[in-house]
PDB file of C-alpha atoms in Angstrom:
ATOM      1  CA  MET A   1     -52.082  60.738 -45.273  1.00  0.00           C
ATOM      2  CA  THR A   2     -50.796  64.310 -45.465  1.00  0.00           C
ATOM      3  CA  PRO A   3     -53.189  67.234 -45.812  1.00  0.00           C
ATOM      4  CA  THR A   4     -53.959  68.225 -49.385  1.00  0.00           C
ATOM      5  CA  HIS A   5     -54.079  71.675 -50.869  1.00  0.00           C
ATOM      6  CA  THR A   6     -57.372  72.464 -52.618  1.00  0.00           C
ATOM      7  CA  MET A   7     -57.863  74.404 -55.833  1.00  0.00           C
ATOM      8  CA  GLU A   8     -59.261  77.382 -53.907  1.00  0.00           C
ATOM      9  CA  GLY A   9     -55.911  77.912 -52.193  1.00  0.00           C
ATOM     10  CA  GLY A  10     -56.885  76.466 -48.791  1.00  0.00           C
ATOM     11  CA  TRP A  11     -56.397  73.187 -47.012  1.00  0.00           C
ATOM     12  CA  ASP A  12     -58.897  70.362 -47.106  1.00  0.00           C
ATOM     13  CA  TRP A  13     -59.297  70.116 -43.341  1.00  0.00           C
ATOM     14  CA  ASP A  14     -60.855  66.642 -43.526  1.00  0.00           C
ATOM     15  CA  ASP A  15     -57.416  65.329 -44.428  1.00  0.00           C
ATOM     16  CA  TRP A  16     -55.962  66.568 -41.109  1.00  0.00           C
ATOM     17  CA  GLU A  17     -57.984  63.970 -39.156  1.00  0.00           C
ATOM     18  CA  ASP A  18     -55.932  61.113 -40.568  1.00  0.00           C
ATOM     19  CA  TRP A  19     -52.579  62.886 -40.531  1.00  0.00           C
ATOM     20  CA  ASP A  20     -50.242  61.407 -37.969  1.00  0.00           C
ATOM     21  CA  PRO A  21     -46.660  62.585 -38.476  1.00  0.00           C
ATOM     22  CA  GLU A  22     -44.022  59.971 -37.891  1.00  0.00           C
ATOM     23  CA  PRO A  23     -41.799  60.788 -34.910  1.00  0.00           C
ATOM     24  CA  GLY A  24     -38.102  60.804 -35.593  1.00  0.00           C
ATOM     25  CA  PRO A  25     -35.948  57.946 -34.363  1.00  0.00           C
ATOM     26  CA  PRO A  26     -35.143  58.119 -30.653  1.00  0.00           C
ATOM     27  CA  VAL A  27     -31.797  59.707 -29.924  1.00  0.00           C
ATOM     28  CA  ALA A  28     -29.566  57.727 -27.588  1.00  0.00           C
ATOM     29  CA  VAL A  29     -27.791  59.927 -25.062  1.00  0.00           C
ATOM     30  CA  ASP A  30     -24.518  58.748 -23.570  1.00  0.00           C
ATOM     31  CA  PRO A  31     -23.573  61.176 -20.764  1.00  0.00           C
ATOM     32  CA  PRO A  32     -19.851  61.737 -20.305  1.00  0.00           C
ATOM     33  CA  ASP A  33     -18.048  60.847 -17.085  1.00  0.00           C
ATOM     34  CA  PRO A  34     -17.624  64.086 -15.046  1.00  0.00           C
ATOM     35  CA  ALA A  35     -14.384  62.792 -13.467  1.00  0.00           C
ATOM     36  CA  ARG A  36     -12.833  62.164 -16.891  1.00  0.00           C
ATOM     37  CA  LEU A  37     -13.996  65.581 -18.085  1.00  0.00           C
ATOM     38  CA  ALA A  38     -12.364  67.271 -15.091  1.00  0.00           C
ATOM     39  CA  SER A  39      -8.982  65.813 -16.017  1.00  0.00           C
ATOM     40  CA  ALA A  40      -9.305  66.395 -19.770  1.00  0.00           C
ATOM     41  CA  PRO A  41      -7.707  69.420 -21.445  1.00  0.00           C
ATOM     42  CA  LEU A  42     -10.167  72.168 -22.369  1.00  0.00           C
ATOM     43  CA  PRO A  43     -10.344  71.387 -26.132  1.00  0.00           C
ATOM     44  CA  GLU A  44     -11.130  67.714 -25.451  1.00  0.00           C
ATOM     45  CA  ARG A  45     -13.599  68.599 -22.685  1.00  0.00           C
ATOM     46  CA  THR A  46     -15.368  71.050 -25.019  1.00  0.00           C
ATOM     47  CA  ARG A  47     -15.555  68.424 -27.791  1.00  0.00           C
ATOM     48  CA  VAL A  48     -17.095  65.831 -25.443  1.00  0.00           C
ATOM     49  CA  ILE A  49     -19.568  68.359 -23.979  1.00  0.00           C
ATOM     50  CA  ASP A  50     -20.504  69.469 -27.519  1.00  0.00           C
ATOM     51  CA  ARG A  51     -21.387  65.876 -28.443  1.00  0.00           C
ATOM     52  CA  TYR A  52     -23.367  65.406 -25.218  1.00  0.00           C
ATOM     53  CA  VAL A  53     -25.320  68.686 -25.550  1.00  0.00           C
ATOM     54  CA  ARG A  54     -26.130  67.892 -29.204  1.00  0.00           C
ATOM     55  CA  GLU A  55     -27.453  64.477 -28.128  1.00  0.00           C
ATOM     56  CA  GLU A  56     -29.609  65.997 -25.377  1.00  0.00           C
ATOM     57  CA  LEU A  57     -30.941  68.695 -27.708  1.00  0.00           C
ATOM     58  CA  GLY A  58     -31.617  66.095 -30.394  1.00  0.00           C
ATOM     59  CA  ARG A  59     -33.497  63.941 -27.896  1.00  0.00           C
ATOM     60  CA  VAL A  60     -35.824  66.722 -26.695  1.00  0.00           C
ATOM     61  CA  LEU A  61     -36.301  68.195 -30.184  1.00  0.00           C
ATOM     62  CA  GLY A  62     -36.645  64.859 -31.989  1.00  0.00           C
ATOM     63  CA  VAL A  63     -33.905  65.531 -34.532  1.00  0.00           C
ATOM     64  CA  ALA A  64     -30.538  63.987 -35.280  1.00  0.00           C
ATOM     65  CA  PRO A  65     -27.780  65.520 -33.111  1.00  0.00           C
ATOM     66  CA  GLU A  66     -25.626  66.351 -36.131  1.00  0.00           C
ATOM     67  CA  LEU A  67     -28.420  68.581 -37.474  1.00  0.00           C
ATOM     68  CA  ILE A  68     -28.406  70.850 -34.400  1.00  0.00           C
ATOM     69  CA  ASP A  69     -27.073  74.332 -35.179  1.00  0.00           C
ATOM     70  CA  THR A  70     -24.950  75.054 -32.112  1.00  0.00           C
ATOM     71  CA  THR A  71     -23.500  78.379 -33.233  1.00  0.00           C
ATOM     72  CA  GLY A  72     -25.998  80.383 -35.243  1.00  0.00           C
ATOM     73  CA  ARG A  73     -29.259  80.269 -33.307  1.00  0.00           C
ATOM     74  CA  PRO A  74     -30.381  81.179 -29.787  1.00  0.00           C
ATOM     75  CA  MET A  75     -31.774  78.339 -27.678  1.00  0.00           C
ATOM     76  CA  ARG A  76     -35.355  79.609 -28.026  1.00  0.00           C
ATOM     77  CA  SER A  77     -34.935  79.712 -31.799  1.00  0.00           C
ATOM     78  CA  LEU A  78     -33.883  76.054 -31.702  1.00  0.00           C
ATOM     79  CA  GLY A  79     -37.201  75.231 -30.037  1.00  0.00           C
ATOM     80  CA  ILE A  80     -36.088  75.147 -26.414  1.00  0.00           C
ATOM     81  CA  GLY A  81     -38.829  76.622 -24.251  1.00  0.00           C
ATOM     82  CA  SER A  82     -39.495  76.497 -20.530  1.00  0.00           C
ATOM     83  CA  ILE A  83     -40.608  72.856 -20.390  1.00  0.00           C
ATOM     84  CA  THR A  84     -37.849  71.450 -22.596  1.00  0.00           C
ATOM     85  CA  GLY A  85     -35.395  73.781 -20.872  1.00  0.00           C
ATOM     86  CA  MET A  86     -36.322  72.364 -17.460  1.00  0.00           C
ATOM     87  CA  GLU A  87     -35.938  68.848 -18.821  1.00  0.00           C
ATOM     88  CA  LEU A  88     -32.491  69.705 -20.201  1.00  0.00           C
ATOM     89  CA  GLN A  89     -31.517  71.424 -16.960  1.00  0.00           C
ATOM     90  CA  HIS A  90     -32.395  68.398 -14.817  1.00  0.00           C
ATOM     91  CA  ARG A  91     -30.815  65.879 -17.162  1.00  0.00           C
ATOM     92  CA  MET A  92     -27.573  67.860 -17.475  1.00  0.00           C
ATOM     93  CA  GLU A  93     -27.340  68.505 -13.737  1.00  0.00           C
ATOM     94  CA  ALA A  94     -27.852  64.806 -12.986  1.00  0.00           C
ATOM     95  CA  ALA A  95     -25.402  63.625 -15.652  1.00  0.00           C
ATOM     96  CA  LEU A  96     -22.646  66.209 -15.189  1.00  0.00           C
ATOM     97  CA  HIS A  97     -23.004  67.035 -11.469  1.00  0.00           C
ATOM     98  CA  VAL A  98     -22.985  70.792 -12.104  1.00  0.00           C
ATOM     99  CA  GLU A  99     -25.557  73.521 -11.552  1.00  0.00           C
ATOM    100  CA  VAL A 100     -27.303  74.602 -14.740  1.00  0.00           C
ATOM    101  CA  ASN A 101     -29.122  77.925 -14.435  1.00  0.00           C
ATOM    102  CA  LEU A 102     -32.440  77.564 -16.286  1.00  0.00           C
ATOM    103  CA  GLN A 103     -32.791  81.252 -17.138  1.00  0.00           C
ATOM    104  CA  ARG A 104     -29.316  81.393 -18.603  1.00  0.00           C
ATOM    105  CA  LEU A 105     -29.894  78.158 -20.505  1.00  0.00           C
ATOM    106  CA  LEU A 106     -33.025  79.632 -22.077  1.00  0.00           C
ATOM    107  CA  LEU A 107     -31.399  83.001 -22.805  1.00  0.00           C
ATOM    108  CA  ALA A 108     -28.163  81.594 -24.222  1.00  0.00           C
ATOM    109  CA  ASN A 109     -27.255  83.140 -27.563  1.00  0.00           C
ATOM    110  CA  SER A 110     -26.400  79.671 -28.852  1.00  0.00           C
ATOM    111  CA  ALA A 111     -25.877  76.100 -27.752  1.00  0.00           C
ATOM    112  CA  ALA A 112     -22.143  76.790 -28.164  1.00  0.00           C
ATOM    113  CA  GLU A 113     -22.415  79.355 -25.362  1.00  0.00           C
ATOM    114  CA  LEU A 114     -23.954  76.689 -23.112  1.00  0.00           C
ATOM    115  CA  ILE A 115     -21.265  74.182 -24.166  1.00  0.00           C
ATOM    116  CA  ASP A 116     -18.461  76.635 -23.314  1.00  0.00           C
ATOM    117  CA  CYS A 117     -19.992  77.348 -19.904  1.00  0.00           C
ATOM    118  CA  LEU A 118     -20.361  73.669 -19.106  1.00  0.00           C
ATOM    119  CA  ALA A 119     -16.802  72.939 -20.245  1.00  0.00           C
ATOM    120  CA  GLY A 120     -15.561  75.696 -17.927  1.00  0.00           C
ATOM    121  CA  GLN A 121     -17.624  74.445 -14.993  1.00  0.00           C
ATOM    122  CA  LEU A 122     -16.230  70.964 -15.418  1.00  0.00           C
ATOM    123  CA  GLY A 123     -12.624  72.167 -15.445  1.00  0.00           C
ATOM    124  CA  GLY A 124     -10.060  70.332 -13.393  1.00  0.00           C
ATOM    125  CA  ASP A 125      -8.871  73.435 -11.544  1.00  0.00           C
ATOM    126  CA  GLY A 126     -11.220  72.695  -8.645  1.00  0.00           C
ATOM    127  CA  HIS A 127     -13.253  75.866  -9.127  1.00  0.00           C
ATOM    128  CA  SER A 128     -16.770  76.168 -10.410  1.00  0.00           C
ATOM    129  CA  HIS A 129     -16.987  78.525 -13.346  1.00  0.00           C
ATOM    130  CA  PRO A 130     -20.373  80.283 -13.279  1.00  0.00           C
ATOM    131  CA  TYR A 131     -22.330  81.083 -16.402  1.00  0.00           C
ATOM    132  CA  PRO A 132     -21.729  84.620 -17.639  1.00  0.00           C
ATOM    133  CA  ALA A 133     -24.610  86.998 -17.155  1.00  0.00           C
ATOM    134  CA  PRO A 134     -26.878  87.234 -20.222  1.00  0.00           C
ATOM    135  CA  ALA A 135     -25.727  90.070 -22.479  1.00  0.00           C
ATOM    136  CA  HIS A 136     -28.910  92.088 -22.010  1.00  0.00           C
ATOM    137  CA  THR A 137     -28.313  92.314 -18.231  1.00  0.00           C
ATOM    138  CA  LEU A 138     -24.730  93.529 -18.413  1.00  0.00           C
ATOM    139  CA  PRO A 139     -24.092  97.232 -17.885  1.00  0.00           C
ATOM    140  CA  ARG A 140     -23.599  99.090 -21.134  1.00  0.00           C
ATOM    141  CA  HIS A 141     -20.456 100.821 -19.952  1.00  0.00           C
ATOM    142  CA  VAL A 142     -18.625 100.466 -16.681  1.00  0.00           C
ATOM    143  CA  GLY A 143     -18.670 103.767 -14.850  1.00  0.00           C
ATOM    144  CA  ALA A 144     -21.421 105.187 -17.044  1.00  0.00           C
ATOM    145  CA  THR A 145     -23.882 107.468 -15.374  1.00  0.00           C
ATOM    146  CA  ALA A 146     -27.611 107.222 -15.800  1.00  0.00           C
ATOM    147  CA  THR A 147     -29.281 109.934 -17.801  1.00  0.00           C
ATOM    148  CA  ALA A 148     -32.832 111.119 -17.375  1.00  0.00           C
TER     149      ALA A 148
END
């Protein structure tokens, strides 16, 4: 039973006792093979990482992966907080064998930013590509002097 709206403009709080929202269907996550990603060209690697990140986000948020907005919303706006962020961090590190910086995951401007970083880290050039510093920590202008 869902809560009902009363004539006085408030909720009939007795209805909340029986309200039990149905959880969404569980999202199956199929982690990609890091070795295959390392040998894949960047566009293919990015596509595979995009699918994987959407699945992981869908799993922790309880929504279908195709409904995840990867470009227009910061991670916090998607509903990723410290607990879900730590869960994502550990799952991605275990699945992809890369270091995922929790602070940068939480401060990412979008899931697409995380996807691009992961795709770079998993590149086949033998070098780890670190996450870029969050925009708010970058200097405003190189060579700028501080003013009082």
